[in-house]
mmCIF file of C-alpha atoms in Angstrom:
data_model
loop_
_atom_site.group_PDB
_atom_site.id
_atom_site.type_symbol
_atom_site.label_atom_id
_atom_site.label_comp_id
_atom_site.label_asym_id
_atom_site.label_seq_id
_atom_site.Cartn_x
_atom_site.Cartn_y
_atom_site.Cartn_z
ATOM 1 C CA MET A 1 192.144 -103.866 -20.848
ATOM 2 C CA ASN A 2 192.867 -106.970 -18.820
ATOM 3 C CA PHE A 3 193.056 -109.602 -21.587
ATOM 4 C CA GLN A 4 193.390 -112.376 -18.995
ATOM 5 C CA ALA A 5 190.009 -111.481 -17.755
ATOM 6 C CA VAL A 6 188.628 -111.461 -21.262
ATOM 7 C CA LEU A 7 189.990 -115.125 -21.868
ATOM 8 C CA ALA A 8 188.726 -116.206 -18.548
ATOM 9 C CA GLY A 9 185.202 -115.138 -19.380
ATOM 10 C CA LEU A 10 185.078 -116.724 -22.840
ATOM 11 C CA PRO A 11 182.344 -119.522 -23.303
ATOM 12 C CA ASP A 12 184.917 -121.785 -24.976
ATOM 13 C CA ALA A 13 187.596 -123.658 -23.119
ATOM 14 C CA VAL A 14 190.966 -121.777 -23.307
ATOM 15 C CA ILE A 15 194.179 -123.707 -22.262
ATOM 16 C CA ALA A 16 197.728 -122.307 -22.458
ATOM 17 C CA VAL A 17 200.848 -124.319 -21.927
ATOM 18 C CA ASP A 18 204.557 -123.381 -21.858
ATOM 19 C CA GLU A 19 207.208 -124.953 -24.066
ATOM 20 C CA ALA A 20 207.397 -127.896 -21.549
ATOM 21 C CA LEU A 21 203.570 -128.552 -21.979
ATOM 22 C CA ARG A 22 203.141 -127.226 -18.389
ATOM 23 C CA VAL A 23 199.698 -125.549 -17.838
ATOM 24 C CA VAL A 24 199.862 -121.800 -17.430
ATOM 25 C CA PHE A 25 196.250 -120.819 -18.028
ATOM 26 C CA TRP A 26 192.979 -122.657 -17.614
ATOM 27 C CA ASN A 27 189.692 -120.661 -17.772
ATOM 28 C CA ALA A 28 186.340 -121.342 -16.221
ATOM 29 C CA ALA A 29 184.951 -122.898 -19.519
ATOM 30 C CA ALA A 30 187.942 -125.348 -19.420
ATOM 31 C CA GLU A 31 187.045 -126.214 -15.859
ATOM 32 C CA GLU A 32 183.478 -127.035 -16.855
ATOM 33 C CA LEU A 33 184.344 -128.867 -19.961
ATOM 34 C CA THR A 34 187.133 -131.066 -18.558
ATOM 35 C CA GLU A 35 185.633 -131.239 -15.048
ATOM 36 C CA ARG A 36 189.113 -130.406 -13.686
ATOM 37 C CA SER A 37 189.688 -127.216 -11.618
ATOM 38 C CA ALA A 38 192.203 -124.532 -12.698
ATOM 39 C CA ARG A 39 193.826 -124.475 -9.285
ATOM 40 C CA ARG A 40 194.795 -128.179 -9.595
ATOM 41 C CA MET A 41 195.698 -127.933 -13.280
ATOM 42 C CA GLU A 42 198.019 -124.839 -13.309
ATOM 43 C CA GLY A 43 201.684 -125.950 -13.171
ATOM 44 C CA ARG A 44 200.893 -129.522 -14.165
ATOM 45 C CA VAL A 45 202.306 -131.112 -17.349
ATOM 46 C CA LEU A 46 199.541 -131.769 -19.692
ATOM 47 C CA LYS A 47 200.760 -135.434 -20.457
ATOM 48 C CA GLU A 48 200.209 -136.173 -16.708
ATOM 49 C CA VAL A 49 196.512 -135.343 -16.970
ATOM 50 C CA PHE A 50 195.560 -136.612 -20.436
ATOM 51 C CA PRO A 51 196.804 -139.727 -22.379
ATOM 52 C CA PRO A 52 199.957 -138.818 -24.511
ATOM 53 C CA ASP A 53 198.051 -139.723 -27.694
ATOM 54 C CA ALA A 54 194.967 -137.475 -26.739
ATOM 55 C CA SER A 55 194.273 -134.954 -29.506
ATOM 56 C CA LEU A 56 194.698 -131.996 -27.147
ATOM 57 C CA VAL A 57 198.192 -133.032 -26.151
ATOM 58 C CA ARG A 58 199.235 -133.911 -29.776
ATOM 59 C CA ARG A 59 197.979 -130.622 -31.207
ATOM 60 C CA LEU A 60 199.625 -128.524 -28.627
ATOM 61 C CA SER A 61 202.936 -130.509 -28.890
ATOM 62 C CA GLU A 62 202.925 -129.930 -32.720
ATOM 63 C CA THR A 63 202.160 -126.228 -32.301
ATOM 64 C CA LEU A 64 205.147 -125.897 -29.889
ATOM 65 C CA SER A 65 207.622 -127.949 -32.166
ATOM 66 C CA MET A 66 206.498 -126.505 -35.546
ATOM 67 C CA GLY A 67 205.343 -122.925 -34.477
ATOM 68 C CA LEU A 68 202.110 -123.493 -36.580
ATOM 69 C CA SER A 69 198.418 -123.438 -35.741
ATOM 70 C CA ARG A 70 196.800 -126.791 -35.685
ATOM 71 C CA SER A 71 193.095 -127.776 -35.745
ATOM 72 C CA GLU A 72 190.706 -130.720 -35.480
ATOM 73 C CA THR A 73 187.076 -130.090 -36.498
ATOM 74 C CA GLU A 74 185.898 -132.983 -34.325
ATOM 75 C CA THR A 75 187.713 -135.188 -31.786
ATOM 76 C CA HIS A 76 187.042 -136.491 -28.341
ATOM 77 C CA LEU A 77 188.110 -135.242 -24.885
ATOM 78 C CA GLU A 78 188.146 -137.701 -22.065
ATOM 79 C CA ARG A 79 186.796 -136.738 -18.649
ATOM 80 C CA PRO A 80 187.845 -138.070 -15.252
ATOM 81 C CA ASP A 81 185.070 -140.592 -15.202
ATOM 82 C CA HIS A 82 186.217 -141.777 -18.670
ATOM 83 C CA ARG A 83 183.065 -140.289 -20.449
ATOM 84 C CA SER A 84 184.044 -139.073 -23.872
ATOM 85 C CA LEU A 85 182.902 -135.624 -25.048
ATOM 86 C CA PRO A 86 182.832 -134.498 -28.728
ATOM 87 C CA VAL A 87 184.964 -131.365 -29.146
ATOM 88 C CA SER A 88 186.692 -129.146 -31.780
ATOM 89 C CA ILE A 89 190.338 -127.982 -31.074
ATOM 90 C CA VAL A 90 192.272 -125.135 -32.531
ATOM 91 C CA THR A 91 195.746 -124.350 -31.280
ATOM 92 C CA ALA A 92 198.068 -121.333 -31.935
ATOM 93 C CA PRO A 93 201.769 -120.674 -31.018
ATOM 94 C CA LEU A 94 202.841 -117.744 -28.820
ATOM 95 C CA PHE A 95 206.178 -116.078 -29.621
ATOM 96 C CA ASP A 96 208.706 -114.218 -27.479
ATOM 97 C CA HIS A 97 210.352 -110.951 -28.712
ATOM 98 C CA GLY A 98 212.954 -112.967 -30.543
ATOM 99 C CA GLY A 99 210.481 -114.901 -32.574
ATOM 100 C CA ARG A 100 210.956 -118.148 -30.667
ATOM 101 C CA VAL A 101 207.920 -120.252 -29.618
ATOM 102 C CA GLU A 102 207.628 -119.922 -25.857
ATOM 103 C CA ALA A 103 204.008 -121.117 -25.426
ATOM 104 C CA ALA A 104 200.863 -122.476 -27.127
ATOM 105 C CA VAL A 105 197.150 -121.844 -26.577
ATOM 106 C CA ALA A 106 194.305 -124.206 -27.351
ATOM 107 C CA VAL A 107 190.553 -123.199 -27.816
ATOM 108 C CA VAL A 108 188.427 -126.267 -27.088
ATOM 109 C CA ARG A 109 184.656 -126.087 -28.061
ATOM 110 C CA ASP A 110 182.068 -128.434 -26.807
ATOM 111 C CA LEU A 111 180.188 -129.954 -29.733
ATOM 112 C CA SER A 112 177.727 -132.111 -27.762
ATOM 113 C CA ARG A 113 174.802 -129.690 -27.941
ATOM 114 C CA ILE A 114 175.342 -129.254 -31.708
ATOM 115 C CA ARG A 115 175.476 -133.036 -32.191
ATOM 116 C CA GLN A 116 172.256 -133.317 -30.134
ATOM 117 C CA LEU A 117 170.550 -130.623 -32.308
ATOM 118 C CA GLU A 118 171.756 -132.320 -35.456
ATOM 119 C CA ALA A 119 170.196 -135.552 -34.215
ATOM 120 C CA GLU A 120 166.959 -133.778 -33.424
ATOM 121 C CA VAL A 121 166.834 -132.250 -36.989
ATOM 122 C CA ARG A 122 167.454 -135.801 -38.593
ATOM 123 C CA ARG A 123 164.738 -137.235 -36.353
ATOM 124 C CA GLY A 124 162.296 -134.482 -37.249
ATOM 125 C CA GLU A 125 163.084 -135.038 -41.062
ATOM 126 C CA THR A 126 162.413 -138.760 -40.607
ATOM 127 C CA LEU A 127 159.147 -138.003 -38.792
ATOM 128 C CA ALA A 128 158.018 -135.645 -41.546
ATOM 129 C CA ALA A 129 158.824 -138.193 -44.245
ATOM 130 C CA ALA A 130 156.880 -140.792 -42.413
ATOM 131 C CA GLY A 131 154.006 -138.334 -42.168
ATOM 132 C CA ARG A 132 154.056 -137.699 -45.899
ATOM 133 C CA MET A 133 154.088 -141.443 -46.509
ATOM 134 C CA ALA A 134 151.284 -141.926 -44.038
ATOM 135 C CA VAL A 135 148.922 -139.551 -45.864
ATOM 136 C CA GLY A 136 149.421 -141.283 -49.182
ATOM 137 C CA LEU A 137 149.086 -144.778 -47.711
ATOM 138 C CA ALA A 138 145.983 -143.921 -45.745
ATOM 139 C CA HIS A 139 144.046 -142.873 -48.778
ATOM 140 C CA GLU A 140 145.285 -145.919 -50.832
ATOM 141 C CA ILE A 141 144.644 -148.481 -48.148
ATOM 142 C CA ARG A 142 141.643 -147.224 -46.121
ATOM 143 C CA ASN A 143 138.930 -147.638 -48.854
ATOM 144 C CA PRO A 144 139.831 -151.277 -49.853
ATOM 145 C CA LEU A 145 140.254 -152.117 -46.176
ATOM 146 C CA GLY A 146 136.694 -150.888 -45.441
ATOM 147 C CA ALA A 147 135.410 -153.032 -48.376
ATOM 148 C CA ILE A 148 137.129 -156.159 -47.071
ATOM 149 C CA ARG A 149 135.792 -155.617 -43.516
ATOM 150 C CA GLY A 150 132.266 -155.212 -44.886
ATOM 151 C CA ALA A 151 132.664 -158.285 -47.083
ATOM 152 C CA VAL A 152 134.039 -160.365 -44.076
ATOM 153 C CA GLN A 153 131.081 -159.270 -41.925
ATOM 154 C CA LEU A 154 128.531 -160.225 -44.597
ATOM 155 C CA LEU A 155 130.255 -163.658 -44.938
ATOM 156 C CA GLY A 156 130.097 -164.232 -41.251
ATOM 157 C CA ARG A 157 126.396 -163.526 -41.297
ATOM 158 C CA GLU A 158 125.843 -165.851 -44.217
ATOM 159 C CA LEU A 159 127.781 -168.684 -42.531
ATOM 160 C CA GLY A 160 125.897 -168.407 -39.253
ATOM 161 C CA PRO A 161 127.220 -168.624 -35.605
ATOM 162 C CA ALA A 162 127.370 -172.501 -35.807
ATOM 163 C CA SER A 163 129.798 -172.517 -38.809
ATOM 164 C CA PRO A 164 133.303 -173.917 -37.980
ATOM 165 C CA LEU A 165 134.507 -171.151 -40.482
ATOM 166 C CA GLN A 166 133.508 -168.356 -38.109
ATOM 167 C CA GLU A 167 136.949 -168.394 -36.398
ATOM 168 C CA TYR A 168 138.474 -167.393 -39.809
ATOM 169 C CA THR A 169 136.171 -164.443 -40.186
ATOM 170 C CA ALA A 170 137.001 -163.383 -36.648
ATOM 171 C CA VAL A 171 140.698 -163.549 -37.412
ATOM 172 C CA LEU A 172 140.149 -161.493 -40.626
ATOM 173 C CA LEU A 173 138.212 -158.800 -38.726
ATOM 174 C CA THR A 174 140.931 -158.574 -36.017
ATOM 175 C CA GLU A 175 143.660 -158.210 -38.502
ATOM 176 C CA VAL A 176 141.775 -155.569 -40.535
ATOM 177 C CA ASP A 177 141.289 -153.584 -37.370
ATOM 178 C CA ARG A 178 144.981 -153.961 -36.516
ATOM 179 C CA VAL A 179 145.912 -152.486 -39.913
ATOM 180 C CA ASN A 180 143.508 -149.607 -39.313
ATOM 181 C CA ARG A 181 145.131 -148.831 -35.967
ATOM 182 C CA ILE A 182 148.568 -148.758 -37.753
ATOM 183 C CA ILE A 183 147.107 -146.318 -40.267
ATOM 184 C CA GLU A 184 145.607 -144.141 -37.441
ATOM 185 C CA MET A 185 148.916 -144.041 -35.616
ATOM 186 C CA LEU A 186 150.721 -143.096 -38.898
ATOM 187 C CA LEU A 187 148.172 -140.302 -39.501
ATOM 188 C CA ASP A 188 148.759 -139.070 -35.920
ATOM 189 C CA LEU A 189 152.395 -138.516 -37.078
ATOM 190 C CA ALA A 190 151.284 -136.795 -40.181
ATOM 191 C CA ARG A 191 148.599 -134.544 -38.763
ATOM 192 C CA PRO A 192 149.593 -131.295 -37.072
ATOM 193 C CA VAL A 193 149.509 -131.859 -33.326
ATOM 194 C CA THR A 194 147.093 -129.410 -31.711
ATOM 195 C CA ILE A 195 148.310 -128.283 -28.380
ATOM 196 C CA ARG A 196 146.149 -126.312 -25.888
ATOM 197 C CA PRO A 197 148.607 -125.388 -23.337
ATOM 198 C CA VAL A 198 147.434 -124.518 -19.806
ATOM 199 C CA PRO A 199 149.194 -124.678 -16.408
ATOM 200 C CA VAL A 200 149.274 -128.337 -15.436
ATOM 201 C CA ASN A 201 150.112 -129.924 -12.127
ATOM 202 C CA LEU A 202 152.690 -132.561 -13.034
ATOM 203 C CA HIS A 203 152.151 -134.657 -9.993
ATOM 204 C CA GLN A 204 148.409 -134.901 -10.417
ATOM 205 C CA LEU A 205 148.991 -135.869 -13.987
ATOM 206 C CA LEU A 206 151.581 -138.522 -13.154
ATOM 207 C CA GLU A 207 149.229 -139.977 -10.483
ATOM 208 C CA ARG A 208 146.486 -140.303 -13.145
ATOM 209 C CA VAL A 209 148.976 -142.240 -15.404
ATOM 210 C CA ALA A 210 150.042 -144.436 -12.354
ATOM 211 C CA LEU A 211 146.384 -145.300 -11.785
ATOM 212 C CA LEU A 212 145.876 -146.222 -15.401
ATOM 213 C CA THR A 213 148.881 -148.652 -15.327
ATOM 214 C CA GLU A 214 148.419 -149.893 -11.796
ATOM 215 C CA GLU A 215 147.009 -153.236 -12.745
ATOM 216 C CA SER A 216 149.535 -154.175 -15.273
ATOM 217 C CA ALA A 217 152.354 -153.130 -12.933
ATOM 218 C CA ARG A 218 150.943 -155.397 -10.192
ATOM 219 C CA GLU A 219 150.707 -158.382 -12.597
ATOM 220 C CA ARG A 220 154.396 -158.050 -13.430
ATOM 221 C CA SER A 221 155.470 -157.461 -9.758
ATOM 222 C CA VAL A 222 156.563 -153.867 -10.565
ATOM 223 C CA THR A 223 156.612 -151.362 -7.725
ATOM 224 C CA ILE A 224 156.032 -147.683 -8.593
ATOM 225 C CA VAL A 225 158.379 -145.405 -6.659
ATOM 226 C CA ARG A 226 157.648 -141.563 -6.525
ATOM 227 C CA ARG A 227 160.512 -139.079 -6.121
ATOM 228 C CA TYR A 228 158.591 -135.809 -6.671
ATOM 229 C CA ASP A 229 159.959 -132.309 -5.978
ATOM 230 C CA PRO A 230 157.187 -130.694 -3.933
ATOM 231 C CA SER A 231 158.315 -127.194 -4.834
ATOM 232 C CA LEU A 232 157.999 -127.840 -8.559
ATOM 233 C CA PRO A 233 155.730 -125.151 -10.166
ATOM 234 C CA PRO A 234 153.048 -126.018 -12.682
ATOM 235 C CA ILE A 235 154.190 -126.710 -16.238
ATOM 236 C CA LEU A 236 152.723 -125.336 -19.437
ATOM 237 C CA GLY A 237 151.086 -128.088 -21.435
ATOM 238 C CA ASP A 238 148.116 -130.040 -22.901
ATOM 239 C CA GLU A 239 147.058 -132.386 -20.152
ATOM 240 C CA ASP A 240 145.450 -135.061 -22.456
ATOM 241 C CA ARG A 241 148.512 -135.129 -24.811
ATOM 242 C CA LEU A 242 150.949 -135.390 -21.839
ATOM 243 C CA VAL A 243 148.935 -138.246 -20.379
ATOM 244 C CA GLN A 244 149.351 -139.971 -23.746
ATOM 245 C CA VAL A 245 153.136 -139.479 -23.589
ATOM 246 C CA PHE A 246 153.651 -140.568 -20.023
ATOM 247 C CA HIS A 247 151.174 -143.503 -20.199
ATOM 248 C CA ASN A 248 153.115 -144.740 -23.211
ATOM 249 C CA LEU A 249 156.509 -144.254 -21.465
ATOM 250 C CA VAL A 250 155.311 -145.832 -18.185
ATOM 251 C CA ARG A 251 153.867 -148.812 -19.957
ATOM 252 C CA ASN A 252 157.149 -149.281 -21.820
ATOM 253 C CA ALA A 253 159.075 -149.267 -18.570
ATOM 254 C CA ILE A 254 156.717 -151.857 -17.006
ATOM 255 C CA GLU A 255 157.093 -154.162 -20.056
ATOM 256 C CA ALA A 256 160.830 -153.779 -19.803
ATOM 257 C CA MET A 257 160.721 -155.589 -16.391
ATOM 258 C CA PRO A 258 158.938 -158.951 -17.015
ATOM 259 C CA GLY A 259 160.491 -160.274 -13.854
ATOM 260 C CA GLY A 260 159.541 -157.353 -11.723
ATOM 261 C CA GLY A 261 161.510 -154.396 -10.248
ATOM 262 C CA ARG A 262 161.147 -150.717 -9.455
ATOM 263 C CA LEU A 263 159.774 -148.116 -11.786
ATOM 264 C CA THR A 264 160.845 -144.704 -10.563
ATOM 265 C CA LEU A 265 158.943 -141.535 -11.324
ATOM 266 C CA VAL A 266 161.146 -138.365 -10.713
ATOM 267 C CA THR A 267 160.227 -134.644 -11.018
ATOM 268 C CA ARG A 268 162.690 -131.837 -10.574
ATOM 269 C CA LEU A 269 163.834 -128.569 -12.089
ATOM 270 C CA SER A 270 166.174 -129.533 -14.893
ATOM 271 C CA MET A 271 169.929 -129.894 -14.018
ATOM 272 C CA ASN A 272 170.834 -131.087 -17.502
ATOM 273 C CA PRO A 273 172.948 -128.385 -19.144
ATOM 274 C CA LEU A 274 171.706 -129.327 -22.603
ATOM 275 C CA PHE A 275 168.076 -128.690 -21.612
ATOM 276 C CA ALA A 276 168.156 -126.721 -18.456
ATOM 277 C CA LYS A 277 166.847 -123.596 -20.274
ATOM 278 C CA VAL A 278 165.007 -123.015 -23.499
ATOM 279 C CA ASP A 279 164.225 -119.902 -25.516
ATOM 280 C CA LEU A 280 160.451 -119.657 -26.177
ATOM 281 C CA GLY A 281 160.796 -116.371 -27.947
ATOM 282 C CA GLN A 282 160.500 -114.372 -24.762
ATOM 283 C CA GLY A 283 163.924 -115.013 -23.231
ATOM 284 C CA GLN A 284 165.261 -117.935 -21.463
ATOM 285 C CA LYS A 285 162.837 -120.133 -19.470
ATOM 286 C CA SER A 286 163.617 -122.881 -16.882
ATOM 287 C CA LEU A 287 162.429 -126.390 -17.655
ATOM 288 C CA ALA A 288 160.880 -129.136 -15.512
ATOM 289 C CA GLU A 289 162.337 -132.552 -15.779
ATOM 290 C CA ILE A 290 160.131 -135.730 -15.696
ATOM 291 C CA GLN A 291 162.083 -138.949 -15.636
ATOM 292 C CA ILE A 292 160.756 -142.456 -15.924
ATOM 293 C CA ALA A 293 163.471 -144.934 -14.926
ATOM 294 C CA ASP A 294 163.214 -148.778 -15.005
ATOM 295 C CA GLU A 295 165.378 -151.616 -13.846
ATOM 296 C CA GLY A 296 165.191 -153.604 -16.991
ATOM 297 C CA GLN A 297 167.956 -155.002 -19.235
ATOM 298 C CA GLY A 298 168.701 -151.600 -20.836
ATOM 299 C CA MET A 299 169.842 -151.301 -24.397
ATOM 300 C CA PRO A 300 172.978 -150.760 -26.390
ATOM 301 C CA GLU A 301 173.910 -147.425 -27.981
ATOM 302 C CA ALA A 302 172.870 -148.513 -31.510
ATOM 303 C CA THR A 303 169.406 -149.320 -30.193
ATOM 304 C CA ARG A 304 169.137 -146.122 -28.117
ATOM 305 C CA ASP A 305 169.896 -143.954 -31.007
ATOM 306 C CA LYS A 306 166.939 -145.374 -33.009
ATOM 307 C CA VAL A 307 164.227 -145.476 -30.378
ATOM 308 C CA PHE A 308 162.322 -142.487 -31.868
ATOM 309 C CA THR A 309 162.540 -143.667 -35.449
ATOM 310 C CA PRO A 310 159.124 -144.681 -36.844
ATOM 311 C CA PHE A 311 158.708 -148.488 -37.198
ATOM 312 C CA PHE A 312 161.868 -149.286 -35.149
ATOM 313 C CA THR A 313 160.919 -151.660 -32.276
ATOM 314 C CA THR A 314 162.480 -154.360 -30.169
ATOM 315 C CA LYS A 315 159.127 -155.741 -29.153
ATOM 316 C CA ASP A 316 157.761 -158.950 -30.840
ATOM 317 C CA ARG A 317 154.414 -157.271 -31.458
ATOM 318 C CA GLY A 318 155.298 -153.586 -31.392
ATOM 319 C CA LEU A 319 154.649 -151.178 -34.184
ATOM 320 C CA GLY A 320 157.606 -148.831 -33.438
ATOM 321 C CA LEU A 321 155.248 -145.703 -33.559
ATOM 322 C CA GLY A 322 154.592 -144.967 -29.895
ATOM 323 C CA LEU A 323 157.860 -143.274 -29.067
ATOM 324 C CA ALA A 324 157.914 -141.450 -32.382
ATOM 325 C CA LEU A 325 154.549 -139.924 -31.469
ATOM 326 C CA CYS A 326 155.851 -139.114 -27.855
ATOM 327 C CA HIS A 327 158.761 -137.270 -29.446
ATOM 328 C CA ARG A 328 156.442 -135.345 -31.625
ATOM 329 C CA ILE A 329 154.120 -134.294 -28.783
ATOM 330 C CA ILE A 330 157.041 -133.220 -26.545
ATOM 331 C CA GLU A 331 158.465 -131.286 -29.353
ATOM 332 C CA GLU A 332 155.173 -129.433 -30.066
ATOM 333 C CA HIS A 333 155.357 -128.330 -26.332
ATOM 334 C CA LYS A 334 158.664 -126.660 -27.049
ATOM 335 C CA GLY A 335 160.280 -129.310 -24.879
ATOM 336 C CA ALA A 336 162.820 -132.165 -25.356
ATOM 337 C CA ILE A 337 162.975 -135.906 -24.652
ATOM 338 C CA GLN A 338 166.271 -137.848 -23.976
ATOM 339 C CA VAL A 339 166.960 -141.517 -23.361
ATOM 340 C CA THR A 340 169.858 -142.787 -21.272
ATOM 341 C CA SER A 341 170.449 -146.523 -21.161
ATOM 342 C CA GLU A 342 173.146 -149.113 -20.740
ATOM 343 C CA PRO A 343 172.898 -152.922 -21.156
ATOM 344 C CA GLY A 344 172.182 -154.432 -17.753
ATOM 345 C CA ARG A 345 171.595 -151.154 -15.950
ATOM 346 C CA GLY A 346 168.129 -150.192 -17.017
ATOM 347 C CA THR A 347 166.724 -147.268 -18.945
ATOM 348 C CA ALA A 348 165.662 -143.693 -18.077
ATOM 349 C CA VAL A 349 163.603 -141.441 -20.285
ATOM 350 C CA SER A 350 163.632 -137.769 -19.399
ATOM 351 C CA CYS A 351 161.092 -135.300 -20.726
ATOM 352 C CA PHE A 352 161.913 -131.573 -20.383
ATOM 353 C CA LEU A 353 158.860 -129.222 -20.425
ATOM 354 C CA PRO A 354 158.442 -125.460 -19.987
ATOM 355 C CA ILE A 355 157.440 -124.031 -16.597
ATOM 356 C CA ALA A 356 154.151 -122.018 -16.595
ATOM 357 C CA LYS A 357 154.537 -118.285 -15.911
#
């Protein structure tokens, strides 16, 4: 058996170095993980490629000097563009016939997908907790709210249209209705989302959303730019529910640009390795990506990580439930939603949905 071929085909990155930390093996998974080709890496000293204090360099150096396996359950690997990737590292020594350490090998595993799934699970647990709370709150609040609304309406009729107190009854009715809307949105999180999936033309659906938001975009001097892939096949989804999602996302993007700018709608087959394919129980299926990108102020990482959390909002009058509901609907479609944003560089929200057969 050709063991080198076996190592080359492993899904985890395998990197071997000699006693001088010079690279002697660099498999295809290592190329993809580090974004550095084997042809350029083999023969190079590892310290010339990664910082001397990088975990990969330190663990391999320790293995070479001590002849012992080393491991880190989670650390970071820096790519050429300075992006940091969460990884785990396990190293092992390789001995010659005399028992002397002549080389070391490292197995590096990409943890980004695992961390993404963990975040999805935590988010799902938060939404479930909000749903349970919503059901209890709705029953406790709705009945007294209905009584208050009825009493205020009766009071308004008794006062008559000419009374100066009518403005107070109008305020009371408006606020009661606002609380009712909050309860309805909470119940939407609690209720099972009923999806009736059919083949949907994404571009027709996005044009419907663009029409709904055309006036608010014009008022804010926002230009809607389309970058559609004409070859994109229909997706499998519930059109009304998806309109609800994309209308919310487009409206958020418009509101993120009070001084105007470009709102870009993009459709394409997914190139994101985290979401490029999904298992729907019948094998791997490709996904369509729908991206809504704005040129607003963007957001820091701490804010970006909380955008799908119920009641978290950066808007003065926002409820913080719209994006949580979008996440729920996309999840029910067996898809995924992802936000990328940097301060001063705008925000892009990508939805990944299954292609229809």
